[in-house]
PDB file of N, CA and C in Angstrom:
ATOM      1  N   MET J  10      96.302 140.195 141.320  1.00 71.00           N
ATOM      2  CA  MET J  10      95.074 140.940 141.116  1.00 71.00           C
ATOM      3  C   MET J  10      94.138 140.649 142.278  1.00 71.00           C
ATOM      4  N   SER J  11      93.544 141.695 142.792  1.00 87.00           N
ATOM      5  CA  SER J  11      92.639 141.547 143.921  1.00 87.00           C
ATOM      6  C   SER J  11      91.265 142.090 143.536  1.00 87.00           C
ATOM      7  N   ILE J  12      90.253 141.378 143.934  1.00 92.00           N
ATOM      8  CA  ILE J  12      88.883 141.781 143.634  1.00 92.00           C
ATOM      9  C   ILE J  12      88.255 142.349 144.896  1.00 92.00           C
ATOM     10  N   ASP J  13      87.708 143.561 144.774  1.00 93.00           N
ATOM     11  CA  ASP J  13      87.031 144.171 145.910  1.00 93.00           C
ATOM     12  C   ASP J  13      85.524 143.912 145.808  1.00 93.00           C
ATOM     13  N   THR J  14      84.771 144.407 146.779  1.00 93.00           N
ATOM     14  CA  THR J  14      83.335 144.129 146.809  1.00 93.00           C
ATOM     15  C   THR J  14      82.610 144.805 145.647  1.00 93.00           C
ATOM     16  N   LYS J  15      83.099 145.960 145.204  1.00 94.00           N
ATOM     17  CA  LYS J  15      82.475 146.648 144.068  1.00 94.00           C
ATOM     18  C   LYS J  15      82.616 145.808 142.793  1.00 94.00           C
ATOM     19  N   THR J  16      83.814 145.250 142.576  1.00 94.00           N
ATOM     20  CA  THR J  16      84.046 144.403 141.405  1.00 94.00           C
ATOM     21  C   THR J  16      83.249 143.111 141.513  1.00 94.00           C
ATOM     22  N   ALA J  17      83.163 142.556 142.715  1.00 94.00           N
ATOM     23  CA  ALA J  17      82.385 141.333 142.918  1.00 94.00           C
ATOM     24  C   ALA J  17      80.913 141.587 142.596  1.00 94.00           C
ATOM     25  N   GLY J  18      80.396 142.745 142.975  1.00 94.00           N
ATOM     26  CA  GLY J  18      79.024 143.089 142.656  1.00 94.00           C
ATOM     27  C   GLY J  18      78.818 143.238 141.154  1.00 94.00           C
ATOM     28  N   ARG J  19      79.799 143.804 140.473  1.00 95.00           N
ATOM     29  CA  ARG J  19      79.697 143.965 139.011  1.00 95.00           C
ATOM     30  C   ARG J  19      79.742 142.601 138.323  1.00 95.00           C
ATOM     31  N   VAL J  20      80.604 141.712 138.803  1.00 94.00           N
ATOM     32  CA  VAL J  20      80.675 140.361 138.236  1.00 94.00           C
ATOM     33  C   VAL J  20      79.347 139.633 138.440  1.00 94.00           C
ATOM     34  N   ALA J  21      78.769 139.764 139.619  1.00 95.00           N
ATOM     35  CA  ALA J  21      77.476 139.121 139.900  1.00 95.00           C
ATOM     36  C   ALA J  21      76.389 139.690 138.985  1.00 95.00           C
ATOM     37  N   LYS J  22      76.425 141.004 138.750  1.00 95.00           N
ATOM     38  CA  LYS J  22      75.428 141.618 137.871  1.00 95.00           C
ATOM     39  C   LYS J  22      75.603 141.128 136.438  1.00 95.00           C
ATOM     40  N   LEU J  23      76.863 141.063 135.958  1.00 96.00           N
ATOM     41  CA  LEU J  23      77.114 140.580 134.602  1.00 96.00           C
ATOM     42  C   LEU J  23      76.708 139.123 134.439  1.00 96.00           C
ATOM     43  N   ALA J  24      76.866 138.331 135.510  1.00 95.00           N
ATOM     44  CA  ALA J  24      76.476 136.926 135.477  1.00 95.00           C
ATOM     45  C   ALA J  24      74.983 136.748 135.760  1.00 95.00           C
ATOM     46  N   ARG J  25      74.307 137.858 136.007  1.00 96.00           N
ATOM     47  CA  ARG J  25      72.877 137.859 136.318  1.00 96.00           C
ATOM     48  C   ARG J  25      72.555 136.970 137.521  1.00 96.00           C
ATOM     49  N   ILE J  26      73.375 137.144 138.548  1.00 94.00           N
ATOM     50  CA  ILE J  26      73.186 136.419 139.807  1.00 94.00           C
ATOM     51  C   ILE J  26      72.805 137.440 140.872  1.00 94.00           C
ATOM     52  N   ALA J  27      71.713 137.202 141.544  1.00 94.00           N
ATOM     53  CA  ALA J  27      71.283 138.105 142.605  1.00 94.00           C
ATOM     54  C   ALA J  27      72.082 137.799 143.863  1.00 94.00           C
ATOM     55  N   VAL J  28      72.965 138.723 144.243  1.00 94.00           N
ATOM     56  CA  VAL J  28      73.785 138.553 145.440  1.00 94.00           C
ATOM     57  C   VAL J  28      73.458 139.704 146.391  1.00 94.00           C
ATOM     58  N   PRO J  29      72.978 139.382 147.594  1.00 94.00           N
ATOM     59  CA  PRO J  29      72.705 140.453 148.562  1.00 94.00           C
ATOM     60  C   PRO J  29      73.974 141.225 148.895  1.00 94.00           C
ATOM     61  N   GLU J  30      73.804 142.497 149.249  1.00 93.00           N
ATOM     62  CA  GLU J  30      74.942 143.387 149.529  1.00 93.00           C
ATOM     63  C   GLU J  30      75.838 142.839 150.641  1.00 93.00           C
ATOM     64  N   ASP J  31      75.250 142.195 151.656  1.00 94.00           N
ATOM     65  CA  ASP J  31      76.068 141.688 152.765  1.00 94.00           C
ATOM     66  C   ASP J  31      76.838 140.420 152.397  1.00 94.00           C
ATOM     67  N   ASP J  32      76.511 139.772 151.266  1.00 94.00           N
ATOM     68  CA  ASP J  32      77.256 138.588 150.821  1.00 94.00           C
ATOM     69  C   ASP J  32      78.388 138.931 149.848  1.00 94.00           C
ATOM     70  N   LEU J  33      78.485 140.184 149.437  1.00 95.00           N
ATOM     71  CA  LEU J  33      79.523 140.569 148.479  1.00 95.00           C
ATOM     72  C   LEU J  33      80.952 140.385 149.009  1.00 95.00           C
ATOM     73  N   PRO J  34      81.239 140.676 150.289  1.00 94.00           N
ATOM     74  CA  PRO J  34      82.615 140.432 150.763  1.00 94.00           C
ATOM     75  C   PRO J  34      83.015 138.955 150.677  1.00 94.00           C
ATOM     76  N   ARG J  35      82.087 138.064 150.985  1.00 95.00           N
ATOM     77  CA  ARG J  35      82.393 136.632 150.894  1.00 95.00           C
ATOM     78  C   ARG J  35      82.603 136.217 149.439  1.00 95.00           C
ATOM     79  N   LEU J  36      81.785 136.760 148.502  1.00 95.00           N
ATOM     80  CA  LEU J  36      81.962 136.470 147.086  1.00 95.00           C
ATOM     81  C   LEU J  36      83.312 136.988 146.594  1.00 95.00           C
ATOM     82  N   ALA J  37      83.703 138.166 147.054  1.00 95.00           N
ATOM     83  CA  ALA J  37      85.004 138.722 146.670  1.00 95.00           C
ATOM     84  C   ALA J  37      86.132 137.828 147.162  1.00 95.00           C
ATOM     85  N   ASP J  38      86.017 137.305 148.381  1.00 95.00           N
ATOM     86  CA  ASP J  38      87.045 136.394 148.918  1.00 95.00           C
ATOM     87  C   ASP J  38      87.126 135.115 148.084  1.00 95.00           C
ATOM     88  N   GLU J  39      85.960 134.579 147.692  1.00 95.00           N
ATOM     89  CA  GLU J  39      85.961 133.361 146.882  1.00 95.00           C
ATOM     90  C   GLU J  39      86.582 133.609 145.509  1.00 95.00           C
ATOM     91  N   LEU J  40      86.252 134.723 144.890  1.00 95.00           N
ATOM     92  CA  LEU J  40      86.842 135.048 143.593  1.00 95.00           C
ATOM     93  C   LEU J  40      88.347 135.267 143.712  1.00 95.00           C
ATOM     94  N   ASN J  41      88.788 135.885 144.801  1.00 95.00           N
ATOM     95  CA  ASN J  41      90.231 136.060 145.029  1.00 95.00           C
ATOM     96  C   ASN J  41      90.923 134.711 145.214  1.00 95.00           C
ATOM     97  N   GLY J  42      90.253 133.771 145.869  1.00 95.00           N
ATOM     98  CA  GLY J  42      90.821 132.430 146.016  1.00 95.00           C
ATOM     99  C   GLY J  42      90.976 131.730 144.677  1.00 95.00           C
ATOM    100  N   ILE J  43      89.976 131.903 143.803  1.00 94.00           N
ATOM    101  CA  ILE J  43      90.050 131.302 142.466  1.00 94.00           C
ATOM    102  C   ILE J  43      91.210 131.903 141.684  1.00 94.00           C
ATOM    103  N   LEU J  44      91.348 133.225 141.743  1.00 93.00           N
ATOM    104  CA  LEU J  44      92.450 133.880 141.026  1.00 93.00           C
ATOM    105  C   LEU J  44      93.810 133.476 141.587  1.00 93.00           C
ATOM    106  N   ALA J  45      93.893 133.283 142.901  1.00 93.00           N
ATOM    107  CA  ALA J  45      95.157 132.845 143.500  1.00 93.00           C
ATOM    108  C   ALA J  45      95.523 131.446 143.010  1.00 93.00           C
ATOM    109  N   PHE J  46      94.536 130.576 142.892  1.00 94.00           N
ATOM    110  CA  PHE J  46      94.805 129.235 142.380  1.00 94.00           C
ATOM    111  C   PHE J  46      95.260 129.294 140.930  1.00 94.00           C
ATOM    112  N   MET J  47      94.646 130.161 140.141  1.00 92.00           N
ATOM    113  CA  MET J  47      95.063 130.303 138.747  1.00 92.00           C
ATOM    114  C   MET J  47      96.499 130.818 138.658  1.00 92.00           C
ATOM    115  N   GLU J  48      96.893 131.689 139.566  1.00 92.00           N
ATOM    116  CA  GLU J  48      98.282 132.169 139.585  1.00 92.00           C
ATOM    117  C   GLU J  48      99.238 131.024 139.909  1.00 92.00           C
ATOM    118  N   GLN J  49      98.828 130.110 140.787  1.00 92.00           N
ATOM    119  CA  GLN J  49      99.662 128.941 141.082  1.00 92.00           C
ATOM    120  C   GLN J  49      99.835 128.088 139.833  1.00 92.00           C
ATOM    121  N   LEU J  50      98.772 127.939 139.061  1.00 89.00           N
ATOM    122  CA  LEU J  50      98.867 127.150 137.834  1.00 89.00           C
ATOM    123  C   LEU J  50      99.804 127.802 136.823  1.00 89.00           C
ATOM    124  N   ASN J  51      99.863 129.133 136.807  1.00 88.00           N
ATOM    125  CA  ASN J  51     100.772 129.825 135.893  1.00 88.00           C
ATOM    126  C   ASN J  51     102.235 129.589 136.238  1.00 88.00           C
ATOM    127  N   GLU J  52     102.526 129.217 137.469  1.00 90.00           N
ATOM    128  CA  GLU J  52     103.904 128.985 137.889  1.00 90.00           C
ATOM    129  C   GLU J  52     104.427 127.605 137.483  1.00 90.00           C
ATOM    130  N   VAL J  53     103.551 126.715 137.058  1.00 89.00           N
ATOM    131  CA  VAL J  53     103.956 125.361 136.693  1.00 89.00           C
ATOM    132  C   VAL J  53     104.694 125.398 135.362  1.00 89.00           C
ATOM    133  N   ASP J  54     105.849 124.722 135.315  1.00 90.00           N
ATOM    134  CA  ASP J  54     106.635 124.654 134.089  1.00 90.00           C
ATOM    135  C   ASP J  54     106.073 123.550 133.202  1.00 90.00           C
ATOM    136  N   VAL J  55     105.534 123.931 132.048  1.00 87.00           N
ATOM    137  CA  VAL J  55     104.934 122.965 131.145  1.00 87.00           C
ATOM    138  C   VAL J  55     105.690 122.883 129.822  1.00 87.00           C
ATOM    139  N   ASP J  56     106.920 123.358 129.797  1.00 90.00           N
ATOM    140  CA  ASP J  56     107.719 123.271 128.571  1.00 90.00           C
ATOM    141  C   ASP J  56     107.972 121.815 128.220  1.00 90.00           C
ATOM    142  N   GLY J  57     107.704 121.451 126.988  1.00 88.00           N
ATOM    143  CA  GLY J  57     107.943 120.095 126.524  1.00 88.00           C
ATOM    144  C   GLY J  57     106.825 119.116 126.844  1.00 88.00           C
ATOM    145  N   VAL J  58     105.758 119.577 127.471  1.00 85.00           N
ATOM    146  CA  VAL J  58     104.632 118.704 127.792  1.00 85.00           C
ATOM    147  C   VAL J  58     103.603 118.825 126.671  1.00 85.00           C
ATOM    148  N   GLU J  59     103.256 117.702 126.065  1.00 83.00           N
ATOM    149  CA  GLU J  59     102.288 117.717 124.981  1.00 83.00           C
ATOM    150  C   GLU J  59     100.875 117.859 125.538  1.00 83.00           C
ATOM    151  N   PRO J  60     100.019 118.592 124.838  1.00 81.00           N
ATOM    152  CA  PRO J  60      98.618 118.701 125.289  1.00 81.00           C
ATOM    153  C   PRO J  60      97.937 117.339 125.263  1.00 81.00           C
ATOM    154  N   MET J  61      97.022 117.129 126.213  1.00 79.00           N
ATOM    155  CA  MET J  61      96.332 115.853 126.312  1.00 79.00           C
ATOM    156  C   MET J  61      94.857 116.040 125.976  1.00 79.00           C
ATOM    157  N   THR J  62      94.262 115.005 125.444  1.00 75.00           N
ATOM    158  CA  THR J  62      92.821 115.006 125.240  1.00 75.00           C
ATOM    159  C   THR J  62      92.125 114.192 126.319  1.00 75.00           C
ATOM    160  N   SER J  63      92.885 113.420 127.079  1.00 77.00           N
ATOM    161  CA  SER J  63      92.335 112.596 128.137  1.00 77.00           C
ATOM    162  C   SER J  63      93.425 112.370 129.180  1.00 77.00           C
ATOM    163  N   VAL J  64      93.030 112.058 130.392  1.00 79.00           N
ATOM    164  CA  VAL J  64      94.022 111.810 131.433  1.00 79.00           C
ATOM    165  C   VAL J  64      94.617 110.409 131.330  1.00 79.00           C
ATOM    166  N   THR J  65      93.944 109.538 130.595  1.00 80.00           N
ATOM    167  CA  THR J  65      94.477 108.198 130.395  1.00 80.00           C
ATOM    168  C   THR J  65      94.965 108.071 128.963  1.00 80.00           C
ATOM    169  N   PRO J  66      96.150 107.514 128.779  1.00 76.00           N
ATOM    170  CA  PRO J  66      96.647 107.381 127.408  1.00 76.00           C
ATOM    171  C   PRO J  66      95.853 106.315 126.654  1.00 76.00           C
ATOM    172  N   GLN J  67      95.155 106.748 125.638  1.00 77.00           N
ATOM    173  CA  GLN J  67      94.383 105.800 124.843  1.00 77.00           C
ATOM    174  C   GLN J  67      94.361 106.285 123.402  1.00 77.00           C
ATOM    175  N   ARG J  68      94.229 105.350 122.510  1.00 78.00           N
ATOM    176  CA  ARG J  68      94.176 105.674 121.092  1.00 78.00           C
ATOM    177  C   ARG J  68      92.798 105.287 120.571  1.00 78.00           C
ATOM    178  N   LEU J  69      92.216 106.182 119.811  1.00 78.00           N
ATOM    179  CA  LEU J  69      90.902 105.897 119.266  1.00 78.00           C
ATOM    180  C   LEU J  69      90.991 104.793 118.227  1.00 78.00           C
ATOM    181  N   LYS J  70      89.977 103.956 118.216  1.00 83.00           N
ATOM    182  CA  LYS J  70      89.924 102.907 117.213  1.00 83.00           C
ATOM    183  C   LYS J  70      89.688 103.561 115.860  1.00 83.00           C
ATOM    184  N   ARG J  71      90.462 103.160 114.896  1.00 87.00           N
ATOM    185  CA  ARG J  71      90.339 103.751 113.570  1.00 87.00           C
ATOM    186  C   ARG J  71      89.973 102.677 112.572  1.00 87.00           C
ATOM    187  N   ARG J  72      89.248 103.094 111.570  1.00 84.00           N
ATOM    188  CA  ARG J  72      88.914 102.178 110.493  1.00 84.00           C
ATOM    189  C   ARG J  72      89.550 102.705 109.219  1.00 84.00           C
ATOM    190  N   GLU J  73      89.703 101.841 108.274  1.00 87.00           N
ATOM    191  CA  GLU J  73      90.266 102.254 107.008  1.00 87.00           C
ATOM    192  C   GLU J  73      89.267 103.169 106.292  1.00 87.00           C
ATOM    193  N   ASP J  74      89.747 104.265 105.755  1.00 87.00           N
ATOM    194  CA  ASP J  74      88.887 105.224 105.083  1.00 87.00           C
ATOM    195  C   ASP J  74      88.706 104.804 103.631  1.00 87.00           C
ATOM    196  N   VAL J  75      87.620 104.085 103.393  1.00 86.00           N
ATOM    197  CA  VAL J  75      87.343 103.548 102.066  1.00 86.00           C
ATOM    198  C   VAL J  75      85.987 104.077 101.606  1.00 86.00           C
ATOM    199  N   VAL J  76      85.945 104.573 100.385  1.00 86.00           N
ATOM    200  CA  VAL J  76      84.691 105.058  99.828  1.00 86.00           C
ATOM    201  C   VAL J  76      83.929 103.885  99.241  1.00 86.00           C
ATOM    202  N   THR J  77      82.672 103.720  99.692  1.00 81.00           N
ATOM    203  CA  THR J  77      81.811 102.659  99.166  1.00 81.00           C
ATOM    204  C   THR J  77      80.446 103.259  98.858  1.00 81.00           C
ATOM    205  N   ASP J  78      79.627 102.505  98.166  1.00 73.00           N
ATOM    206  CA  ASP J  78      78.272 102.979  97.890  1.00 73.00           C
ATOM    207  C   ASP J  78      77.308 102.632  99.023  1.00 73.00           C
ATOM    208  N   GLY J  79      77.784 101.939 100.018  1.00 79.00           N
ATOM    209  CA  GLY J  79      76.951 101.576 101.156  1.00 79.00           C
ATOM    210  C   GLY J  79      76.225 100.272 100.977  1.00 79.00           C
ATOM    211  N   SER J  80      76.015  99.860  99.751  1.00 83.00           N
ATOM    212  CA  SER J  80      75.359  98.590  99.439  1.00 83.00           C
ATOM    213  C   SER J  80      74.027  98.420 100.153  1.00 83.00           C
ATOM    214  N   GLN J  81      73.308  99.523 100.362  1.00 86.00           N
ATOM    215  CA  GLN J  81      72.032  99.445 101.060  1.00 86.00           C
ATOM    216  C   GLN J  81      70.951 100.254 100.354  1.00 86.00           C
ATOM    217  N   GLN J  82      71.059 100.411  99.054  1.00 87.00           N
ATOM    218  CA  GLN J  82      70.115 101.236  98.333  1.00 87.00           C
ATOM    219  C   GLN J  82      68.676 100.751  98.513  1.00 87.00           C
ATOM    220  N   GLU J  83      68.453  99.471  98.392  1.00 87.00           N
ATOM    221  CA  GLU J  83      67.096  98.942  98.528  1.00 87.00           C
ATOM    222  C   GLU J  83      66.555  99.147  99.936  1.00 87.00           C
ATOM    223  N   ALA J  84      67.401  98.957 100.940  1.00 88.00           N
ATOM    224  CA  ALA J  84      66.951  99.122 102.330  1.00 88.00           C
ATOM    225  C   ALA J  84      66.614 100.574 102.618  1.00 88.00           C
ATOM    226  N   VAL J  85      67.409 101.498 102.088  1.00 87.00           N
ATOM    227  CA  VAL J  85      67.142 102.916 102.318  1.00 87.00           C
ATOM    228  C   VAL J  85      65.876 103.342 101.588  1.00 87.00           C
ATOM    229  N   LEU J  86      65.736 102.931 100.350  1.00 90.00           N
ATOM    230  CA  LEU J  86      64.562 103.325  99.573  1.00 90.00           C
ATOM    231  C   LEU J  86      63.289 102.643 100.044  1.00 90.00           C
ATOM    232  N   ALA J  87      63.399 101.600 100.838  1.00 90.00           N
ATOM    233  CA  ALA J  87      62.207 100.939 101.378  1.00 90.00           C
ATOM    234  C   ALA J  87      61.439 101.881 102.299  1.00 90.00           C
ATOM    235  N   ASN J  88      62.116 102.859 102.882  1.00 86.00           N
ATOM    236  CA  ASN J  88      61.469 103.826 103.776  1.00 86.00           C
ATOM    237  C   ASN J  88      60.858 105.001 103.021  1.00 86.00           C
ATOM    238  N   ALA J  89      61.145 105.138 101.752  1.00 90.00           N
ATOM    239  CA  ALA J  89      60.673 106.288 100.986  1.00 90.00           C
ATOM    240  C   ALA J  89      59.200 106.127 100.624  1.00 90.00           C
ATOM    241  N   PRO J  90      58.421 107.207 100.711  1.00 90.00           N
ATOM    242  CA  PRO J  90      57.023 107.114 100.293  1.00 90.00           C
ATOM    243  C   PRO J  90      56.898 106.957  98.775  1.00 90.00           C
ATOM    244  N   ASP J  91      57.885 107.486  98.035  1.00 91.00           N
ATOM    245  CA  ASP J  91      57.855 107.371  96.579  1.00 91.00           C
ATOM    246  C   ASP J  91      59.297 107.285  96.084  1.00 91.00           C
ATOM    247  N   ALA J  92      59.641 106.152  95.480  1.00 90.00           N
ATOM    248  CA  ALA J  92      60.990 105.967  94.945  1.00 90.00           C
ATOM    249  C   ALA J  92      60.880 105.495  93.507  1.00 90.00           C
ATOM    250  N   ARG J  93      61.706 106.107  92.637  1.00 90.00           N
ATOM    251  CA  ARG J  93      61.687 105.729  91.221  1.00 90.00           C
ATOM    252  C   ARG J  93      63.118 105.602  90.720  1.00 90.00           C
ATOM    253  N   GLU J  94      63.378 104.561  89.986  1.00 90.00           N
ATOM    254  CA  GLU J  94      64.660 104.322  89.330  1.00 90.00           C
ATOM    255  C   GLU J  94      65.842 104.412  90.298  1.00 90.00           C
ATOM    256  N   GLY J  95      65.651 103.969  91.531  1.00 87.00           N
ATOM    257  CA  GLY J  95      66.736 103.937  92.510  1.00 87.00           C
ATOM    258  C   GLY J  95      66.973 105.240  93.244  1.00 87.00           C
ATOM    259  N   PHE J  96      66.034 106.186  93.151  1.00 90.00           N
ATOM    260  CA  PHE J  96      66.177 107.478  93.819  1.00 90.00           C
ATOM    261  C   PHE J  96      64.897 107.826  94.557  1.00 90.00           C
ATOM    262  N   PHE J  97      64.997 108.781  95.522  1.00 91.00           N
ATOM    263  CA  PHE J  97      63.815 109.334  96.165  1.00 91.00           C
ATOM    264  C   PHE J  97      63.091 110.213  95.151  1.00 91.00           C
ATOM    265  N   ALA J  98      61.802 110.076  95.047  1.00 91.00           N
ATOM    266  CA  ALA J  98      61.004 110.936  94.181  1.00 91.00           C
ATOM    267  C   ALA J  98      60.312 111.971  95.067  1.00 91.00           C
ATOM    268  N   VAL J  99      60.499 113.244  94.730  1.00 90.00           N
ATOM    269  CA  VAL J  99      59.912 114.324  95.514  1.00 90.00           C
ATOM    270  C   VAL J  99      59.070 115.196  94.595  1.00 90.00           C
ATOM    271  N   PRO J 100      58.078 115.880  95.151  1.00 88.00           N
ATOM    272  CA  PRO J 100      57.257 116.752  94.308  1.00 88.00           C
ATOM    273  C   PRO J 100      58.050 117.955  93.806  1.00 88.00           C
ATOM    274  N   LYS J 101      57.677 118.437  92.656  1.00 87.00           N
ATOM    275  CA  LYS J 101      58.330 119.598  92.067  1.00 87.00           C
ATOM    276  C   LYS J 101      57.981 120.823  92.897  1.00 87.00           C
ATOM    277  N   VAL J 102      58.982 121.638  93.259  1.00 89.00           N
ATOM    278  CA  VAL J 102      58.728 122.808  94.084  1.00 89.00           C
ATOM    279  C   VAL J 102      59.019 124.097  93.337  1.00 89.00           C
ATOM    280  N   VAL J 103      59.684 124.049  92.206  1.00 87.00           N
ATOM    281  CA  VAL J 103      59.986 125.238  91.416  1.00 87.00           C
ATOM    282  C   VAL J 103      59.303 125.084  90.062  1.00 87.00           C
ATOM    283  N   GLU J 104      58.575 126.110  89.661  1.00 77.00           N
ATOM    284  CA  GLU J 104      57.872 126.073  88.377  1.00 77.00           C
ATOM    285  C   GLU J 104      58.767 126.574  87.278  1.00 77.00           C
TER     286      GLU J 104
END
């Protein structure tokens, strides 16, 4: 695929980039270079290669998934302006 100056101007307009008319041939050449590189990447054989999340092999630290009550009820409610019977007390909003 080759990009001409008309297409380069349309891409610049869609990207909302002000490109002077005399710079459009250079922009078209740069876009063609990007597309040529992408075509090179399409030629790489990636069959059997697992997708990576990082370039370095590492495993995230995991913790045991255990449900707890947090054991911090008093500490959390200490920040509340009004707490009653172990819960946040809020004003009534529906009549």
